[in-house]
Amino acid sequence: MRKIIFDCDNTFGLIDRDVDDGLTLLYLLGAPHVELLGVTLTYGNGSIEEVNKMTKEMKEQLGLSFDFFSGSKENNLAAAFLVEQVNRFPNEVTIVATGALTNLAEAQKIDSDFFTKIQEVVLMGGTTEPLVVNQQAVSELNFSCDPDATRKVLLSQAAITIMNGHMTATAFFSKNDLKHFFERAAGMLKKESMTWLKDTLKNWIIWNERVFHFSGFCNWDMTTAVYLEAPELFSDEHYFLSENQPNLSKGQMTLAKDSKYVVKMPKTLLDVQLFNELAIEGMIAGLRNQ
């Protein structure tokens, strides 16, 4: 059983905001080989206040069982929880981080040895060149939100796997995939909760049809969770990072021919159909297990 802390900027249920953090949370709650120790909240898709609000609402609407901790500036409970858990389970905790990396950097301020005690950090974010989705330029979000924190994490020499924007943009979840998910979820929730779930996901597809002109959405963050259970679905490239990271304010990493900063960064999602099948199965299990 792999011990996981999910550090995310969940805005599931907030109009015109991304849903993939929430779907990833559902998957982690249902994954058979995952013990979700807790959820730490950061910002990115929305402010920390919006993320707190929507995480509480999602928990209540779907009847989910998990503890969450806010990464507010005044009192960073998220960073304190991260430190507490990696000291309780040294070299056993994997941190899945899909928003601004502020909480991880703050945890290192509390405990300077924080990154040496982590089993693995799995990140969603970053680019190595301009990001284009369906022929449209897209701004990177997660790494660029707090470039100083991102640099500290990337150069921490922890075991790091990065699901970057280029690869995760291919994790396309279509209207047909959504229909299959709804069919599987039928009868699992109260009528009001099912309506809330359907409206949230349908509205996100409507937003993507308007902005990106395709009927579905990029399930960016889900790649981190599926990777934990099915790493064979991803190619196995490793890269050196430069110690100088001048473009993190744009979310762009600078690579090097050689350095002491080595990260795993899969270039290709090998089977999108199987990826979506596993994602749906995990999300259904997440709803069922509550």
Coordinates of N, CA and C in Angstrom, one line a residue, residues 30-190:
G30 N -10.2 5.7 -4.5 CA -10.6 4.4 -4.9 C -9.5 3.5 -5.3
A31 N -8.3 4.0 -5.5 CA -7.1 3.2 -5.9 C -6.8 2.1 -4.9
P32 N -6.8 0.8 -5.3 CA -6.6 -0.3 -4.4 C -5.3 -0.3 -3.7
H33 N -4.2 0.2 -4.3 CA -2.9 0.2 -3.7 C -2.4 1.5 -3.1
V34 N -3.4 2.4 -2.8 CA -3.1 3.7 -2.3 C -3.7 3.9 -0.9
E35 N -3.0 4.4 0.0 CA -3.5 4.9 1.3 C -3.4 6.4 1.2
L36 N -4.5 7.1 1.1 CA -4.5 8.6 1.0 C -4.4 9.1 2.5
L37 N -3.2 9.6 2.8 CA -3.0 10.1 4.2 C -3.8 11.4 4.4
G38 N -3.9 12.2 3.4 CA -4.6 13.5 3.5 C -4.4 14.3 2.2
V39 N -5.2 15.4 2.2 CA -5.1 16.3 1.0 C -4.7 17.7 1.5
T40 N -3.7 18.2 0.9 CA -3.2 19.6 1.3 C -3.6 20.5 0.1
L41 N -4.1 21.7 0.5 CA -4.7 22.6 -0.5 C -3.7 23.7 -0.8
T42 N -3.6 24.0 -2.1 CA -2.8 25.1 -2.6 C -3.6 25.9 -3.6
Y43 N -3.0 26.8 -4.3 CA -3.8 27.7 -5.2 C -3.3 27.5 -6.7
G44 N -3.9 28.1 -7.6 CA -3.6 27.9 -9.0 C -4.8 28.0 -9.9
N45 N -5.6 27.0 -9.9 CA -6.9 27.0 -10.6 C -7.8 28.1 -10.0
G46 N -7.6 28.4 -8.7 CA -8.4 29.4 -8.0 C -7.6 29.9 -6.8
S47 N -8.1 30.9 -6.1 CA -7.4 31.3 -4.9 C -7.5 30.2 -3.8
I48 N -6.7 30.4 -2.8 CA -6.8 29.4 -1.7 C -8.2 29.4 -1.0
E49 N -8.8 30.5 -1.0 CA -10.2 30.6 -0.4 C -11.1 29.8 -1.3
E50 N -11.0 29.9 -2.6 CA -11.9 29.2 -3.5 C -11.6 27.7 -3.5
V51 N -10.4 27.3 -3.4 CA -10.0 25.9 -3.3 C -10.5 25.3 -2.0
N52 N -10.4 26.0 -0.9 CA -11.0 25.5 0.4 C -12.5 25.3 0.2
K53 N -13.1 26.3 -0.3 CA -14.6 26.3 -0.4 C -15.1 25.1 -1.3
M54 N -14.4 24.9 -2.5 CA -14.9 23.9 -3.4 C -14.5 22.5 -2.9
T55 N -13.4 22.4 -2.2 CA -13.0 21.0 -1.7 C -14.0 20.6 -0.6
K56 N -14.4 21.6 0.3 CA -15.4 21.3 1.3 C -16.7 20.9 0.6
E57 N -17.1 21.6 -0.4 CA -18.4 21.4 -1.1 C -18.4 20.0 -1.8
M58 N -17.3 19.7 -2.4 CA -17.1 18.4 -3.1 C -17.2 17.3 -2.1
K59 N -16.6 17.4 -1.0 CA -16.6 16.4 0.0 C -18.0 16.2 0.5
E60 N -18.8 17.2 0.7 CA -20.1 17.1 1.2 C -21.1 16.6 0.2
Q61 N -21.0 17.1 -1.1 CA -21.9 16.8 -2.1 C -21.8 15.3 -2.5
L62 N -20.6 14.8 -2.5 CA -20.3 13.4 -3.0 C -20.2 12.4 -1.8
G63 N -20.3 12.9 -0.6 CA -20.2 12.1 0.6 C -18.8 11.4 0.7
L64 N -17.7 12.1 0.5 CA -16.4 11.6 0.5 C -15.8 11.7 1.9
S65 N -14.8 10.8 2.1 CA -14.2 10.8 3.4 C -12.7 11.0 3.2
F66 N -12.2 12.1 3.6 CA -10.8 12.5 3.6 C -10.5 13.7 4.4
D67 N -9.3 13.8 4.9 CA -9.0 15.0 5.7 C -8.2 16.0 4.8
F68 N -8.5 17.3 4.9 CA -7.8 18.3 4.1 C -7.3 19.4 4.9
F69 N -6.2 20.0 4.5 CA -5.5 21.0 5.2 C -5.1 22.2 4.3
S70 N -5.4 23.4 4.8 CA -5.3 24.6 3.9 C -3.8 25.1 4.0
G71 N -3.4 25.5 2.8 CA -2.1 26.2 2.7 C -2.2 27.7 2.7
S72 N -2.9 28.2 3.7 CA -3.1 29.7 3.8 C -1.8 30.3 4.2
K73 N -1.6 31.6 3.8 CA -0.4 32.3 4.2 C -0.3 32.6 5.7
E74 N -1.4 32.8 6.3 CA -1.4 33.1 7.7 C -1.0 32.0 8.6
N75 N -1.5 30.8 8.3 CA -1.3 29.6 9.1 C -1.3 28.4 8.2
N76 N -0.1 28.0 7.7 CA 0.0 27.0 6.7 C -0.1 25.6 7.3
L77 N -1.4 25.2 7.5 CA -1.6 23.8 8.1 C -1.2 22.8 7.1
A78 N -1.2 23.1 5.8 CA -0.8 22.1 4.8 C 0.7 21.7 4.9
A79 N 1.5 22.7 5.1 CA 2.9 22.5 5.2 C 3.3 21.7 6.5
A80 N 2.6 22.1 7.6 CA 2.8 21.4 8.8 C 2.4 19.9 8.7
F81 N 1.3 19.7 8.0 CA 0.8 18.3 7.8 C 1.8 17.5 7.0
L82 N 2.4 18.1 6.0 CA 3.4 17.4 5.1 C 4.6 17.0 5.9
V83 N 5.1 18.0 6.8 CA 6.2 17.7 7.6 C 5.9 16.6 8.6
E84 N 4.8 16.7 9.2 CA 4.4 15.7 10.2 C 4.4 14.3 9.6
Q85 N 3.8 14.2 8.4 CA 3.6 12.8 7.9 C 4.9 12.2 7.3
V86 N 5.8 13.0 6.7 CA 7.1 12.5 6.2 C 8.0 12.1 7.4
N87 N 7.8 12.8 8.5 CA 8.6 12.4 9.7 C 8.0 11.1 10.4
R88 N 6.7 11.0 10.3 CA 6.0 9.8 10.8 C 6.3 8.6 10.0
F89 N 6.4 8.8 8.7 CA 6.7 7.7 7.7 C 7.9 8.0 6.9
P90 N 9.1 8.1 7.4 CA 10.2 8.5 6.6 C 10.5 7.6 5.4
N91 N 10.7 8.2 4.2 CA 10.9 7.4 3.0 C 9.8 6.5 2.5
E92 N 8.6 6.8 3.0 CA 7.4 6.0 2.7 C 6.4 6.8 2.0
V93 N 6.4 8.1 2.0 CA 5.4 9.0 1.6 C 5.7 9.5 0.2
T94 N 4.7 9.4 -0.7 CA 4.8 10.0 -2.1 C 3.9 11.2 -2.1
I95 N 4.4 12.3 -2.5 CA 3.6 13.5 -2.6 C 3.2 13.7 -4.1
V96 N 1.9 13.7 -4.3 CA 1.4 14.0 -5.7 C 0.9 15.5 -5.7
A97 N 1.6 16.3 -6.5 CA 1.4 17.8 -6.4 C 0.9 18.3 -7.8
T98 N -0.3 18.9 -7.8 CA -0.9 19.3 -9.1 C -1.3 20.8 -9.1
G99 N -0.7 21.6 -8.2 CA -1.0 23.0 -8.2 C 0.3 23.8 -8.0
A100 N 0.2 25.0 -7.4 CA 1.4 25.7 -7.0 C 2.1 25.0 -6.0
L101 N 3.4 25.0 -6.0 CA 4.3 24.2 -5.1 C 4.7 24.9 -3.8
T102 N 3.9 25.9 -3.5 CA 4.2 26.7 -2.3 C 4.3 25.8 -1.0
N103 N 3.3 24.9 -0.8 CA 3.3 24.1 0.4 C 4.5 23.3 0.6
L104 N 5.0 22.7 -0.5 CA 6.2 21.9 -0.4 C 7.5 22.7 0.0
A105 N 7.6 23.9 -0.6 CA 8.7 24.8 -0.2 C 8.5 25.3 1.2
E106 N 7.3 25.5 1.7 CA 7.1 25.9 3.0 C 7.4 24.8 4.0
A107 N 7.2 23.6 3.6 CA 7.5 22.4 4.4 C 9.0 22.3 4.6
Q108 N 9.8 22.7 3.6 CA 11.2 22.6 3.7 C 11.7 23.7 4.7
K109 N 11.0 24.8 4.7 CA 11.4 25.9 5.7 C 11.2 25.4 7.1
I110 N 10.2 24.5 7.4 CA 9.9 24.0 8.7 C 11.0 22.9 9.0
D111 N 11.2 22.1 8.0 CA 12.2 21.0 8.2 C 13.1 21.0 7.0
S112 N 14.4 21.4 7.3 CA 15.4 21.5 6.2 C 15.7 20.2 5.5
D113 N 15.4 19.1 6.2 CA 15.6 17.7 5.6 C 14.4 17.1 5.0
F114 N 13.4 17.9 4.8 CA 12.1 17.5 4.3 C 12.2 16.6 3.1
F115 N 12.9 17.1 2.1 CA 12.9 16.4 0.8 C 13.7 15.1 0.8
T116 N 14.6 15.0 1.8 CA 15.4 13.7 1.9 C 14.5 12.6 2.5
K117 N 13.4 12.9 3.1 CA 12.5 11.9 3.7 C 11.4 11.5 2.9
I118 N 11.3 12.0 1.6 CA 10.2 11.6 0.8 C 10.5 10.5 -0.2
Q119 N 9.6 9.5 -0.4 CA 9.8 8.4 -1.3 C 9.9 9.0 -2.7
E120 N 8.9 9.8 -3.1 CA 8.9 10.3 -4.5 C 7.9 11.5 -4.5
V121 N 8.2 12.5 -5.4 CA 7.4 13.6 -5.7 C 6.9 13.4 -7.1
V122 N 5.6 13.4 -7.3 CA 5.0 13.3 -8.7 C 4.3 14.6 -8.9
L123 N 4.8 15.3 -9.9 CA 4.3 16.7 -10.2 C 3.5 16.7 -11.5
M124 N 2.5 17.5 -11.6 CA 1.9 17.8 -12.9 C 2.2 19.3 -13.1
G125 N 2.9 19.6 -14.2 CA 3.2 21.0 -14.5 C 4.4 21.1 -15.3
G126 N 4.7 22.3 -15.7 CA 5.9 22.6 -16.4 C 5.8 22.3 -17.9
T127 N 6.7 23.0 -18.6 CA 6.9 22.8 -20.1 C 8.3 22.9 -20.4
T128 N 8.7 22.4 -21.6 CA 10.1 22.6 -22.0 C 10.2 23.5 -23.3
E129 N 9.0 23.8 -23.8 CA 8.9 24.7 -24.9 C 7.5 25.3 -24.9
P130 N 7.1 26.2 -25.7 CA 5.7 26.8 -25.7 C 4.7 25.6 -25.8
L131 N 3.6 25.8 -25.0 CA 2.6 24.7 -24.9 C 1.5 25.1 -25.9
V132 N 1.1 24.1 -26.7 CA 0.0 24.4 -27.7 C -1.0 23.2 -27.5
V133 N -2.3 23.6 -27.4 CA -3.4 22.6 -27.3 C -4.4 22.9 -28.4
N134 N -4.6 21.9 -29.2 CA -5.5 22.1 -30.4 C -5.2 23.4 -31.2
Q135 N -3.9 23.6 -31.4 CA -3.4 24.7 -32.2 C -3.6 26.1 -31.5
Q136 N -3.8 26.0 -30.2 CA -3.9 27.3 -29.5 C -2.8 27.3 -28.4
A137 N -2.2 28.5 -28.3 CA -1.2 28.6 -27.2 C -1.8 28.7 -25.9
V138 N -1.2 28.0 -24.9 CA -1.8 27.9 -23.6 C -0.7 28.3 -22.6
S139 N -1.0 29.1 -21.6 CA -0.1 29.5 -20.6 C 0.0 28.4 -19.5
E140 N 1.3 28.0 -19.1 CA 1.5 27.1 -18.1 C 1.0 27.7 -16.8
L141 N 0.4 26.8 -15.9 CA -0.2 27.4 -14.7 C 0.6 26.9 -13.4
N142 N 0.8 25.6 -13.2 CA 1.2 25.2 -11.9 C 2.6 25.6 -11.5
F143 N 3.6 25.5 -12.4 CA 5.0 25.8 -12.0 C 5.1 27.4 -12.0
S144 N 4.4 28.1 -12.8 CA 4.5 29.5 -12.9 C 3.9 30.3 -11.7
C145 N 3.0 29.6 -11.0 CA 2.3 30.3 -9.9 C 3.2 30.8 -8.8
D146 N 4.2 30.0 -8.5 CA 5.2 30.3 -7.5 C 6.6 29.8 -8.0
P147 N 7.2 30.5 -8.9 CA 8.5 30.0 -9.5 C 9.6 29.8 -8.5
D148 N 9.6 30.6 -7.4 CA 10.7 30.3 -6.4 C 10.5 29.0 -5.7
A149 N 9.2 28.7 -5.4 CA 8.9 27.4 -4.8 C 9.2 26.2 -5.8
T150 N 8.8 26.4 -7.0 CA 9.1 25.4 -8.0 C 10.6 25.1 -8.2
R151 N 11.4 26.2 -8.2 CA 12.8 25.9 -8.3 C 13.3 25.1 -7.1
K152 N 12.9 25.4 -5.9 CA 13.3 24.7 -4.7 C 12.9 23.2 -4.8
V153 N 11.7 22.9 -5.3 CA 11.3 21.5 -5.5 C 12.1 20.8 -6.6
L154 N 12.2 21.5 -7.7 CA 12.9 20.8 -8.8 C 14.4 20.5 -8.5
L155 N 15.0 21.4 -7.7 CA 16.4 21.2 -7.4 C 16.7 20.6 -6.1
S156 N 15.6 20.0 -5.5 CA 15.8 19.4 -4.2 C 16.5 18.1 -4.2
Q157 N 16.7 17.5 -5.3 CA 17.3 16.2 -5.5 C 16.5 15.0 -4.9
A158 N 15.2 15.3 -4.6 CA 14.3 14.2 -4.3 C 14.1 13.4 -5.5
A159 N 13.5 12.2 -5.4 CA 13.1 11.4 -6.5 C 11.8 12.1 -7.1
I160 N 12.0 12.7 -8.3 CA 10.9 13.5 -8.9 C 10.5 12.9 -10.2
T161 N 9.2 12.8 -10.4 CA 8.6 12.5 -11.7 C 7.7 13.6 -12.1
I162 N 7.9 14.1 -13.3 CA 7.2 15.3 -13.8 C 6.3 14.9 -15.0
M163 N 5.0 15.1 -14.8 CA 4.0 14.9 -15.9 C 3.8 16.3 -16.5
N164 N 4.6 16.6 -17.6 CA 4.6 18.0 -18.0 C 3.4 18.3 -18.9
G165 N 3.2 19.6 -19.3 CA 2.0 20.0 -20.0 C 1.9 19.4 -21.4
H166 N 3.0 19.1 -22.0 CA 3.0 18.6 -23.4 C 2.4 17.2 -23.4
M167 N 2.9 16.3 -22.5 CA 2.4 14.9 -22.4 C 1.0 14.9 -21.9
T168 N 0.7 15.6 -20.9 CA -0.7 15.5 -20.2 C -1.8 16.1 -21.1
A169 N -1.4 17.0 -22.1 CA -2.4 17.5 -23.0 C -3.0 16.4 -23.9
T170 N -2.3 15.3 -24.0 CA -2.8 14.2 -24.8 C -3.7 13.3 -24.0
A171 N -3.9 13.5 -22.7 CA -4.8 12.7 -21.9 C -6.2 13.2 -22.0
F172 N -6.8 13.0 -23.2 CA -8.0 13.6 -23.6 C -9.2 12.8 -23.1
F173 N -10.1 13.4 -22.4 CA -11.3 12.7 -21.9 C -12.5 13.3 -22.6
S174 N -13.1 12.4 -23.5 CA -14.1 12.9 -24.4 C -15.5 12.8 -23.8
K175 N -16.5 13.3 -24.6 CA -17.9 13.2 -24.2 C -18.3 11.8 -24.1
N176 N -17.8 10.9 -24.9 CA -18.1 9.5 -24.8 C -17.6 8.9 -23.5
D177 N -16.4 9.3 -23.2 CA -15.8 8.8 -21.9 C -16.7 9.3 -20.7
L178 N -17.1 10.5 -20.8 CA -17.9 11.1 -19.8 C -19.3 10.3 -19.7
K179 N -19.9 10.0 -20.8 CA -21.1 9.2 -20.8 C -20.9 7.9 -20.2
H180 N -19.8 7.2 -20.4 CA -19.5 5.9 -19.8 C -19.3 6.1 -18.3
F181 N -18.7 7.2 -17.9 CA -18.5 7.4 -16.4 C -19.9 7.6 -15.8
F182 N -20.8 8.4 -16.4 CA -22.1 8.6 -15.8 C -22.9 7.3 -15.8
E183 N -22.8 6.5 -16.8 CA -23.5 5.2 -16.8 C -23.1 4.3 -15.6
R184 N -21.7 4.3 -15.4 CA -21.2 3.5 -14.3 C -21.6 4.1 -12.9
A185 N -21.7 5.5 -12.8 CA -22.0 6.1 -11.6 C -23.5 6.1 -11.2
A186 N -24.3 5.8 -12.2 CA -25.8 5.8 -12.0 C -26.2 5.0 -10.7
G187 N -27.0 5.7 -9.9 CA -27.5 5.0 -8.7 C -26.6 5.0 -7.5
M188 N -25.4 5.6 -7.7 CA -24.4 5.6 -6.6 C -24.6 6.8 -5.7
L189 N -25.2 7.8 -6.1 CA -25.4 9.1 -5.4 C -26.8 9.5 -5.3
K190 N -27.1 10.3 -4.3 CA -28.4 10.9 -4.2 C -28.7 11.8 -5.5

